[in-house]
Coordinates of C-alpha atoms and ligand atoms in Angstrom, one line a residue:
M220 CA -6.6 73.0 -59.8
T221 CA -5.0 69.5 -58.6
M222 CA -1.6 68.1 -60.1
K223 CA -0.1 65.0 -61.6
L224 CA 3.2 64.0 -59.6
V225 CA 5.5 61.5 -61.3
I226 CA 7.5 59.1 -59.2
A227 CA 10.8 57.1 -61.1
G228 CA 11.8 54.1 -59.0
G229 CA 9.9 51.7 -56.4
G230 CA 12.3 51.4 -54.1
I231 CA 12.6 52.6 -50.3
S232 CA 12.8 56.7 -50.7
A233 CA 9.8 56.4 -53.5
L234 CA 7.9 54.3 -51.0
S235 CA 8.5 56.4 -47.8
L236 CA 7.6 59.7 -50.9
L237 CA 4.4 57.9 -51.3
K238 CA 3.6 57.5 -47.3
T239 CA 4.3 60.4 -46.1
L240 CA 2.5 61.8 -49.4
S241 CA -0.9 59.8 -48.1
L242 CA -0.6 60.7 -44.3
A243 CA -0.8 64.5 -45.3
S244 CA -3.7 66.0 -45.1
E245 CA -3.3 68.9 -48.3
M246 CA -2.9 65.2 -50.4
K247 CA -6.6 65.1 -51.1
T248 CA -6.8 68.5 -52.4
L249 CA -3.7 69.2 -54.1
I250 CA -2.4 66.1 -55.7
S251 CA -5.0 64.3 -58.3
E252 CA -2.9 61.8 -59.7
V253 CA 0.3 59.9 -59.0
V254 CA 2.6 57.5 -61.8
V255 CA 5.1 55.2 -60.5
Y256 CA 7.4 54.2 -62.9
A257 CA 8.6 50.8 -60.6
P258 CA 10.8 48.5 -62.9
Y259 CA 10.2 45.8 -60.9
G260 CA 7.2 47.1 -58.9
L261 CA 6.6 49.1 -55.9
G262 CA 8.3 47.7 -52.7
Y263 CA 11.7 46.6 -55.2
A264 CA 14.8 47.4 -52.6
P265 CA 17.7 45.1 -53.5
N266 CA 19.5 45.1 -50.3
F267 CA 17.1 43.8 -48.7
F268 CA 15.3 40.8 -50.8
N269 CA 16.4 37.4 -51.1
Q270 CA 18.9 37.6 -48.0
P271 CA 19.5 34.8 -45.6
Q272 CA 17.9 35.1 -42.4
S273 CA 21.3 35.2 -41.3
S274 CA 22.2 38.9 -42.7
L275 CA 21.1 42.3 -40.6
C276 CA 20.5 45.0 -41.6
N277 CA 23.3 47.7 -40.8
T278 CA 21.5 50.1 -39.1
S279 CA 19.2 49.2 -35.8
V280 CA 14.5 48.9 -35.5
G281 CA 14.3 52.5 -34.0
V282 CA 16.1 53.9 -37.3
M283 CA 14.2 52.1 -40.1
S284 CA 10.2 53.8 -40.5
L285 CA 9.5 55.2 -43.9
V286 CA 7.7 58.7 -42.4
H287 CA 10.3 61.0 -40.6
H288 CA 7.7 61.7 -37.8
L289 CA 6.4 58.2 -37.1
P290 CA 10.0 56.9 -36.5
D291 CA 8.0 53.6 -34.4
Q292 CA 6.4 52.5 -38.2
Y293 CA 9.1 49.4 -38.3
Y294 CA 9.5 48.8 -34.5
N295 CA 5.2 48.9 -34.3
W296 CA 5.2 46.6 -37.2
L297 CA 7.5 44.4 -36.2
T298 CA 5.5 44.2 -32.7
N299 CA 1.8 43.8 -34.3
N300 CA 3.6 41.2 -36.3
G301 CA 5.2 39.2 -33.3
F302 CA 8.6 39.7 -33.9
L303 CA 9.7 40.9 -30.1
Y304 CA 12.7 43.3 -30.5
E305 CA 13.7 46.2 -29.0
V306 CA 14.3 49.4 -31.2
S307 CA 17.5 49.0 -30.7
D308 CA 18.6 45.9 -31.6
F309 CA 19.1 44.9 -35.9
T310 CA 17.0 42.5 -37.3
P311 CA 17.2 40.4 -40.4
R312 CA 17.9 42.0 -44.1
S313 CA 14.6 40.0 -45.5
L314 CA 12.1 40.9 -42.5
Y315 CA 12.5 44.5 -43.3
G316 CA 12.6 43.5 -47.3
R317 CA 8.7 41.7 -45.9
F318 CA 7.7 44.8 -44.0
L319 CA 8.3 47.2 -47.2
R320 CA 6.3 44.9 -49.1
E321 CA 3.3 44.3 -46.9
E322 CA 4.3 49.1 -47.0
A323 CA 3.8 49.1 -50.7
F324 CA 0.8 47.0 -50.3
H325 CA -0.9 49.4 -48.0
I326 CA -0.1 52.6 -50.0
I327 CA -1.6 51.2 -53.0
K328 CA -4.8 50.3 -51.0
T329 CA -4.9 54.2 -48.9
F330 CA -5.0 55.7 -52.3
K331 CA -7.7 53.6 -53.6
S332 CA -9.7 54.5 -50.4
L333 CA -8.6 58.6 -50.7
G334 CA -9.5 57.8 -54.5
I335 CA -6.9 59.0 -56.0
S336 CA -4.9 57.4 -58.8
L337 CA -2.1 55.4 -57.8
V338 CA -0.2 53.9 -61.2
I339 CA 2.7 51.6 -61.2
I340 CA 4.5 51.5 -64.6
N341 CA 7.0 48.2 -65.1
E342 CA 9.0 50.3 -66.9
A343 CA 12.2 52.5 -66.4
L344 CA 12.5 56.0 -67.0
A345 CA 14.5 56.5 -69.9
S346 CA 15.0 60.9 -69.6
F347 CA 12.8 63.7 -69.6
E348 CA 11.8 67.2 -70.7
C349 CA 11.4 70.2 -68.8
L350 CA 8.5 72.0 -71.1
D351 CA 7.7 75.5 -69.6
D352 CA 5.0 74.4 -66.6
K353 CA 5.2 70.4 -67.5
V354 CA 7.3 68.0 -67.0
Q355 CA 7.5 64.8 -70.1
C356 CA 8.5 61.7 -69.1
F357 CA 9.8 59.4 -71.7
S358 CA 9.5 55.6 -70.9
Q359 CA 9.8 52.4 -74.0
G360 CA 5.9 52.4 -73.7
G361 CA 5.3 56.0 -74.3
I362 CA 5.6 59.2 -73.0
R363 CA 4.0 60.6 -69.9
Q364 CA 3.3 65.1 -68.9
C365 CA 3.2 65.8 -65.2
D366 CA 3.0 68.5 -63.1
Y367 CA 6.0 67.7 -60.7
L368 CA 8.3 64.5 -61.5
V369 CA 10.8 62.9 -58.1
I370 CA 13.5 61.0 -59.5
A371 CA 14.3 58.0 -56.6
T372 CA 16.0 55.3 -59.0
G373 CA 19.0 54.7 -56.2
H374 CA 22.2 53.4 -57.3
Q375 CA 23.6 52.2 -60.5
D376 CA 23.9 48.9 -62.0
R377 CA 27.2 47.9 -63.2
V378 CA 27.5 45.7 -66.0
S379 CA 29.3 43.4 -68.0
P380 CA 29.7 40.7 -64.8
T381 CA 31.6 37.6 -66.5
N382 CA 31.1 34.0 -65.2
N383 CA 33.7 34.4 -62.5
Y384 CA 33.8 38.1 -62.1
L385 CA 30.4 39.5 -60.2
F386 CA 29.1 42.1 -58.6
Y387 CA 27.6 42.8 -55.5
P388 CA 25.2 43.7 -54.5
E389 CA 23.7 43.0 -57.9
H390 CA 24.4 40.0 -58.2
Q391 CA 23.8 38.2 -54.5
E392 CA 21.5 36.1 -55.7
Q393 CA 23.5 34.2 -58.1
I394 CA 26.7 34.8 -55.2
M395 CA 23.6 32.8 -52.8
T396 CA 22.8 30.0 -55.0
A397 CA 26.7 29.2 -56.4
S398 CA 28.7 26.3 -54.1
F399 CA 31.8 27.9 -55.1
E400 CA 32.7 23.9 -54.3
E401 CA 36.9 23.7 -53.8
Q402 CA 36.8 27.1 -55.4
R403 CA 39.1 30.2 -54.8
V404 CA 37.6 33.7 -54.3
L405 CA 39.0 36.7 -54.0
V406 CA 36.3 40.1 -52.6
L407 CA 37.1 43.4 -53.9
G408 CA 36.1 45.9 -51.1
S409 CA 36.8 46.0 -47.6
R410 CA 33.6 48.7 -46.2
L411 CA 29.4 47.7 -46.1
S412 CA 28.7 45.5 -49.1
S413 CA 31.9 43.5 -49.2
V414 CA 31.5 42.2 -45.5
D415 CA 27.5 41.2 -46.7
A416 CA 28.7 39.6 -50.1
I417 CA 31.9 37.6 -47.4
L418 CA 28.3 36.8 -45.2
L419 CA 26.5 35.4 -47.7
L420 CA 30.1 33.2 -47.9
K421 CA 30.3 31.8 -45.3
N422 CA 28.8 28.2 -45.3
K423 CA 29.8 27.8 -48.7
P424 CA 32.6 24.4 -49.0
M425 CA 35.1 27.2 -51.0
S426 CA 39.2 26.4 -50.5
Q427 CA 40.1 29.8 -50.0
V428 CA 37.7 33.5 -49.7
D429 CA 40.8 36.5 -49.7
V430 CA 40.0 40.4 -49.2
A431 CA 41.8 43.0 -51.3
S432 CA 40.8 46.5 -50.5
R433 CA 42.5 49.9 -51.7
S434 CA 42.2 50.3 -47.4
A435 CA 42.7 47.2 -46.0
N436 CA 40.5 47.7 -42.9
F437 CA 36.9 47.0 -42.2
P438 CA 34.3 49.9 -40.4
A439 CA 34.4 49.9 -37.3
V440 CA 31.9 47.9 -34.9
R441 CA 28.8 50.4 -34.2
K442 CA 26.3 48.9 -30.6
K443 CA 23.2 50.3 -32.1
L444 CA 22.3 53.0 -34.1
L445 CA 19.2 55.2 -32.3
G446 CA 18.8 58.1 -33.8
T447 CA 19.9 60.3 -31.4
E448 CA 19.6 64.7 -32.3
P449 CA 22.9 66.4 -32.8
K450 CA 24.4 68.6 -30.3
V451 CA 25.9 70.9 -32.0
L452 CA 25.5 70.1 -36.0
N453 CA 22.7 71.8 -37.6
A454 CA 23.0 72.9 -41.0
D455 CA 20.4 76.0 -40.5
Q456 CA 22.7 77.4 -37.5
I457 CA 25.8 76.6 -39.2
L458 CA 24.9 78.8 -42.4
N459 CA 23.2 82.1 -40.0
D460 CA 26.9 81.8 -38.8
A461 CA 28.4 81.6 -41.5
R462 CA 26.8 84.2 -42.8
C463 CA 26.4 86.3 -39.7
S464 CA 30.7 85.8 -38.9
G465 CA 32.0 85.8 -42.9
V466 CA 33.9 82.8 -42.0
S467 CA 33.2 80.7 -45.3
V468 CA 30.8 77.7 -44.5
Y469 CA 33.0 75.1 -44.9
M470 CA 35.0 76.8 -42.3
Q471 CA 31.9 76.5 -39.8
F472 CA 30.5 73.1 -40.6
I473 CA 34.4 71.4 -40.2
Q474 CA 34.3 73.8 -36.1
A475 CA 30.4 72.4 -36.1
M476 CA 32.0 68.9 -36.6
N477 CA 34.7 68.7 -33.5
E478 CA 33.0 70.0 -31.0
E479 CA 30.1 67.4 -31.8
V480 CA 32.5 64.7 -32.4
D481 CA 34.2 66.3 -28.7
C482 CA 30.4 65.5 -27.4
Y483 CA 29.6 62.2 -27.4
F484 CA 33.3 59.9 -27.9
D485 CA 34.7 58.3 -25.7
G486 CA 37.8 56.4 -26.7
T487 CA 40.4 56.4 -29.4
I488 CA 39.4 57.0 -33.3
N489 CA 42.9 55.3 -33.9
I490 CA 43.4 51.5 -36.0
T491 CA 45.6 50.6 -33.3
Y492 CA 47.0 47.0 -35.7
E493 CA 47.8 47.2 -38.8
D494 CA 46.3 43.8 -39.6
P495 CA 43.0 44.4 -40.1
L496 CA 41.9 40.8 -38.3
K497 CA 43.2 42.0 -35.6
Q498 CA 41.6 45.2 -35.2
L499 CA 38.6 43.5 -35.6
N500 CA 38.4 41.4 -33.2
L501 CA 39.7 45.0 -31.0
D502 CA 36.9 46.7 -32.0
I503 CA 34.9 43.9 -31.4
E504 CA 35.9 43.1 -27.6
N505 CA 35.5 47.1 -28.0
V506 CA 32.1 47.2 -28.2
I507 CA 31.8 44.3 -25.9
K508 CA 32.8 46.7 -22.9
D509 CA 30.7 48.6 -23.8
N510 CA 33.3 51.7 -24.3
V511 CA 31.8 53.0 -27.5
G512 CA 30.1 56.2 -27.1
W513 CA 29.7 57.9 -30.4
E514 CA 27.0 55.8 -32.2
D515 CA 25.0 58.4 -33.6
T516 CA 27.6 60.5 -34.4
L517 CA 28.7 60.7 -37.8
D518 CA 25.7 59.9 -38.9
N519 CA 24.4 63.3 -37.9
I520 CA 27.7 64.5 -39.1
M521 CA 26.7 63.2 -43.0
S522 CA 23.7 64.5 -43.0
N523 CA 24.5 67.8 -42.3
L524 CA 27.5 67.4 -44.4
N525 CA 24.6 66.3 -47.0
S526 CA 23.4 69.5 -46.5
L527 CA 26.1 71.8 -46.5
W528 CA 28.2 70.4 -49.5
C529 CA 26.5 72.6 -52.1
Y530 CA 28.0 75.6 -50.3
F531 CA 31.5 74.5 -50.5
S532 CA 34.3 75.6 -53.3
E533 CA 35.8 72.6 -55.0
G534 CA 39.1 73.5 -52.8
E535 CA 36.6 73.1 -49.8
R536 CA 35.8 69.9 -50.8
S537 CA 39.1 68.2 -51.6
L538 CA 40.6 68.8 -48.6
F539 CA 38.0 67.4 -47.4
H540 CA 38.8 64.8 -48.7
E541 CA 42.2 64.9 -47.8
Q542 CA 41.7 65.5 -44.3
Y543 CA 38.8 62.8 -43.0
S544 CA 37.8 60.6 -45.3
D545 CA 39.4 57.8 -43.5
F546 CA 38.2 59.1 -40.4
I547 CA 34.5 58.7 -42.6
K548 CA 35.2 56.1 -43.6
R549 CA 35.6 53.7 -40.9
Y550 CA 32.9 55.0 -38.8
L551 CA 30.6 55.7 -41.2
Y552 CA 30.8 53.0 -42.7
A553 CA 30.0 51.3 -38.4
F554 CA 28.3 48.4 -38.5
P555 CA 26.6 45.4 -36.0
L556 CA 28.5 43.8 -33.2
K557 CA 27.0 40.7 -34.7
N558 CA 28.0 41.2 -38.6
A559 CA 31.1 42.1 -36.8
Q560 CA 31.7 38.7 -35.1
Q561 CA 30.2 36.3 -38.3
L562 CA 32.5 38.1 -40.4
K563 CA 35.6 37.3 -38.0
D564 CA 34.5 34.0 -38.0
T565 CA 34.1 32.9 -41.6
L566 CA 37.6 34.7 -42.2
E567 CA 39.4 32.8 -39.3
K568 CA 37.8 29.4 -40.7
F569 CA 38.9 30.1 -44.4
N570 CA 42.4 31.3 -42.9
S571 CA 42.0 34.6 -45.1
S572 CA 44.4 37.2 -46.2
I573 CA 43.8 40.5 -46.1
F574 CA 45.4 42.5 -48.8
A575 CA 45.9 46.1 -49.8
A576 CA 45.7 46.1 -53.5
D577 CA 42.6 47.3 -55.4
S578 CA 41.0 46.2 -58.9
N579 CA 43.9 47.4 -61.0
H580 CA 46.2 44.6 -59.6
I581 CA 45.0 41.9 -60.5
Y582 CA 45.4 40.2 -64.6
V583 CA 43.6 37.2 -65.5
D584 CA 45.6 34.8 -66.9
N585 CA 44.7 32.3 -70.1
H586 CA 42.7 30.1 -68.1
G587 CA 40.5 32.6 -66.6
Q588 CA 41.3 32.7 -63.2
F589 CA 42.7 36.0 -61.7
L590 CA 46.0 36.7 -60.0
L591 CA 46.9 39.2 -57.6
N592 CA 50.5 39.4 -56.0
S593 CA 51.2 35.6 -56.2
S594 CA 47.7 34.3 -55.7
T595 CA 45.1 32.6 -58.1
Y596 CA 41.7 32.8 -57.7
D597 CA 38.1 30.9 -59.5
Y598 CA 36.2 33.8 -59.2
I599 CA 36.4 37.5 -58.2
I600 CA 32.9 38.9 -56.1
D601 CA 33.0 42.5 -56.9
A602 CA 32.2 44.7 -54.0
T603 CA 33.9 48.2 -54.0
G604 CA 29.9 49.9 -54.1
C605 CA 27.3 50.7 -56.4
H606 CA 28.0 53.6 -58.5
K607 CA 26.1 56.7 -58.2
M608 CA 23.3 56.9 -61.5
P609 CA 24.0 59.5 -63.8
I610 CA 21.2 62.1 -65.2
F611 CA 23.1 63.5 -67.8
Q612 CA 21.8 66.7 -69.4
Q613 CA 21.7 67.5 -73.1
E614 CA 19.8 69.5 -75.0
G615 CA 17.0 70.2 -73.1
T616 CA 17.0 66.6 -73.0
Y617 CA 17.9 64.5 -69.4
T618 CA 19.0 61.1 -69.7
I619 CA 18.8 58.8 -66.7
N620 CA 21.5 55.8 -65.9
K621 CA 23.7 57.4 -69.4
P622 CA 26.2 54.3 -69.7
G623 CA 29.4 55.9 -69.1
C624 CA 28.4 59.1 -68.0
D625 CA 30.6 59.5 -64.7
D626 CA 29.4 63.2 -64.7
N627 CA 26.4 63.3 -62.1
I628 CA 24.9 66.1 -62.1
T629 CA 22.3 65.7 -59.0
Q630 CA 24.8 65.4 -56.7
T631 CA 24.0 67.1 -53.2
K632 CA 21.4 69.1 -55.2
F633 CA 18.0 69.7 -53.9
N634 CA 16.8 70.2 -57.2
V635 CA 17.9 69.8 -60.6
Q636 CA 20.7 72.3 -61.6
G637 CA 17.9 75.3 -62.9
Q638 CA 14.8 73.3 -63.3
N639 CA 11.9 73.5 -60.1
K640 CA 9.7 70.9 -61.3
V641 CA 12.1 68.1 -60.7
Y642 CA 13.1 66.7 -57.4
V643 CA 16.3 64.4 -56.3
T644 CA 15.4 61.9 -53.6
G645 CA 17.4 58.8 -52.3
S646 CA 20.8 57.3 -52.8
I647 CA 20.9 59.8 -56.8
R648 CA 21.0 62.8 -54.2
T649 CA 23.9 62.2 -51.6
Y650 CA 27.2 63.1 -51.6
L651 CA 27.9 59.5 -49.6
P652 CA 25.8 57.2 -51.3
V653 CA 25.6 53.9 -49.4
V654 CA 25.3 55.6 -46.3
N655 CA 22.9 57.3 -47.4
Y656 CA 20.6 56.0 -44.2
V657 CA 16.9 54.9 -44.5
K658 CA 16.3 57.9 -41.3
E659 CA 17.8 60.4 -43.5
I660 CA 15.7 59.9 -46.9
T661 CA 13.2 60.2 -44.6
H662 CA 13.8 63.2 -43.0
F663 CA 14.3 64.4 -47.0
N664 CA 11.2 63.1 -48.2
Q665 CA 9.5 64.9 -45.7
E666 CA 11.0 68.6 -46.5
L667 CA 10.4 67.6 -50.0
V668 CA 6.3 66.9 -49.2
L669 CA 6.7 70.2 -47.6
D670 CA 8.1 72.3 -50.6
L671 CA 6.2 70.2 -53.2
F672 CA 2.5 71.5 -51.2
K673 CA 4.0 74.6 -50.8
K674 CA 4.4 74.9 -54.7
I675 CA 1.7 73.5 -55.7
K676 CA -0.9 75.8 -53.3
N677 CA 1.3 79.1 -54.6
T678 CA 0.8 77.6 -58.7
C679 CA -2.8 77.3 -57.1
I680 CA -3.7 80.6 -56.5
V681 CA -1.7 82.1 -59.1
Ligands
LIG814 C1 24.6 46.9 -48.7 C2 24.2 47.3 -48.5 C3 23.4 47.7 -47.4 C4 23.1 48.8 -47.1 N1 21.8 48.7 -45.7 C5 21.5 49.6 -45.0 C6 20.7 49.4 -43.7 O1 21.1 48.5 -43.0 N2 20.2 49.8 -43.2 C7 19.9 51.2 -43.4 O2 18.8 52.3 -43.6 N3 20.5 51.5 -45.1 C8 20.7 50.8 -45.5 N4 21.3 51.4 -46.7 C9 21.0 52.3 -48.1 C10 19.5 52.0 -48.3 O3 19.6 50.4 -48.8 C11 19.6 53.3 -50.0 O4 20.1 53.9 -48.9 C12 18.6 52.8 -49.6 O5 17.8 51.5 -50.5 C13 18.4 54.5 -51.1 O6 16.8 53.7 -51.8 P1 16.8 54.6 -52.7 O7 15.3 54.2 -53.2 O8 16.8 55.7 -53.0 O9 17.5 53.3 -54.3 P2 17.0 52.2 -54.2 O10 16.2 50.8 -52.5 O11 18.1 51.3 -55.4 O12 15.8 51.6 -55.4 C14 15.4 52.7 -56.1 C15 14.3 52.1 -57.3 O13 14.8 52.4 -58.7 C16 14.5 51.3 -59.5 N5 15.1 52.1 -60.8 C17 16.5 51.9 -61.4 N6 16.6 53.2 -62.3 C18 15.3 53.4 -62.9 C19 14.9 54.0 -63.6 N7 15.1 54.1 -64.9 N8 13.4 54.2 -63.7 C20 12.4 54.4 -63.0 N9 12.8 53.5 -61.6 C21 14.3 53.4 -62.1 C22 15.4 50.1 -59.2 O14 15.0 49.1 -59.5 C23 15.2 50.5 -57.3 O15 13.4 49.5 -57.2 C24 22.6 49.5 -47.6 C25 22.8 49.7 -49.1 C26 23.7 49.1 -49.1 C27 24.5 48.8 -50.8

């Protein structure tokens, strides 16, 4: 007996899953058909397409493989194509996009050679229902049944832009093609999306670029991200220790996290200057002097946090936010030196102001211009982060991407609550949306594939 699998989404997590499946020896005997709902085609990951050559990935070559047990996959692809990068280098985003497109092509060819049907449907999966032993998938084009469904639909697109209120990354192309000549632009947000958005503006003939965010601080600058294994953090060990000692998983995690930071960290984590530009300069100097030694620590913290989040009580989750969110925001979102230098140059070129304010403080006047404090802007680029794509349950039907629904029942859960035929992977799964880097997605997909094959084998024996 072989099984039929449906994957919703054609981005990084779907590609990584398909590639991992195609390399597994069980695949040929256990799976007969894979259907992928991919509205924009297989291999479409919005953050890596149509980007200027100067826009670099936030993670290094060595952690961008689509397959967890083949960490050199991206590096080898670069080398074979004559691109001379080291594993610690940051490549242009568009180059990674090219790699993704080629991978999509190879995956389709591999499935063909294995004799397994791979059907790509250029439609969005709208909803699904779990029947006794099947999952029923609904899209505009009709209904499909499968044995297992994997949801890999990424973040929710934010809707309702206007001509002069744009979102990043959703309106990346519009931002790139618009000239903004003589215009005043306000970028909202100061994390990775806003850094990327500001870099797109650096050569435009604008009269002003300012930045407003709640924290008015950019993330720390990182030298590289190499995927170093944690020394102390280990989710299984933490769960086991908590069980044996009777201490809560939360306390056990906090202890391990602090020990992990102590093992690697070699500098000050505090912000020295209130002025964000001065702080950015200091961070750049520090990285150039090479005294920052924690590159991978925060990513290791986050992947363990994602695995253990479901064991924390509501009170513990709030406590975590209260105590650690500033630290996490600054270091988790750390970005590469070259991007930091370009950001600094752009902000200096436009003599930019960086305000502590959020979108609630902005007013629109009678001429459609935006007002913040005493400044007026012609355009806003909202780069305050993608929203999680909610899966909404009502009477047995799960709706994907329901407008206006903030409740995300999938958060940090391996399977959709109460269901064992539906998996959730990629950025839709994790606690902090933007920073579930490719490395973490591939790790999770490896576990997903093992679990899926185990279930299919058990079903076959029954
Ligand atoms: C600005 C920014 C910069 C980033 N930079 C990096 C980086 O440098 N390095 C790194 O490792 N990570 C980076 N990330 C994170 C990384 O891009 C994401 O973690 C990754 O793209 C998530 O993969 P995904 O497959 O879950 O989502 P995506 O890659 O977004 O793919 C989701 C796919 O699902 C499709 N889809 C949506 N709805 C439906 C539906 N209902 N049915 C079917 N298909 C649907 C979409 O069209 C899309 O193709 C960045 C993220 C952002 C926002």
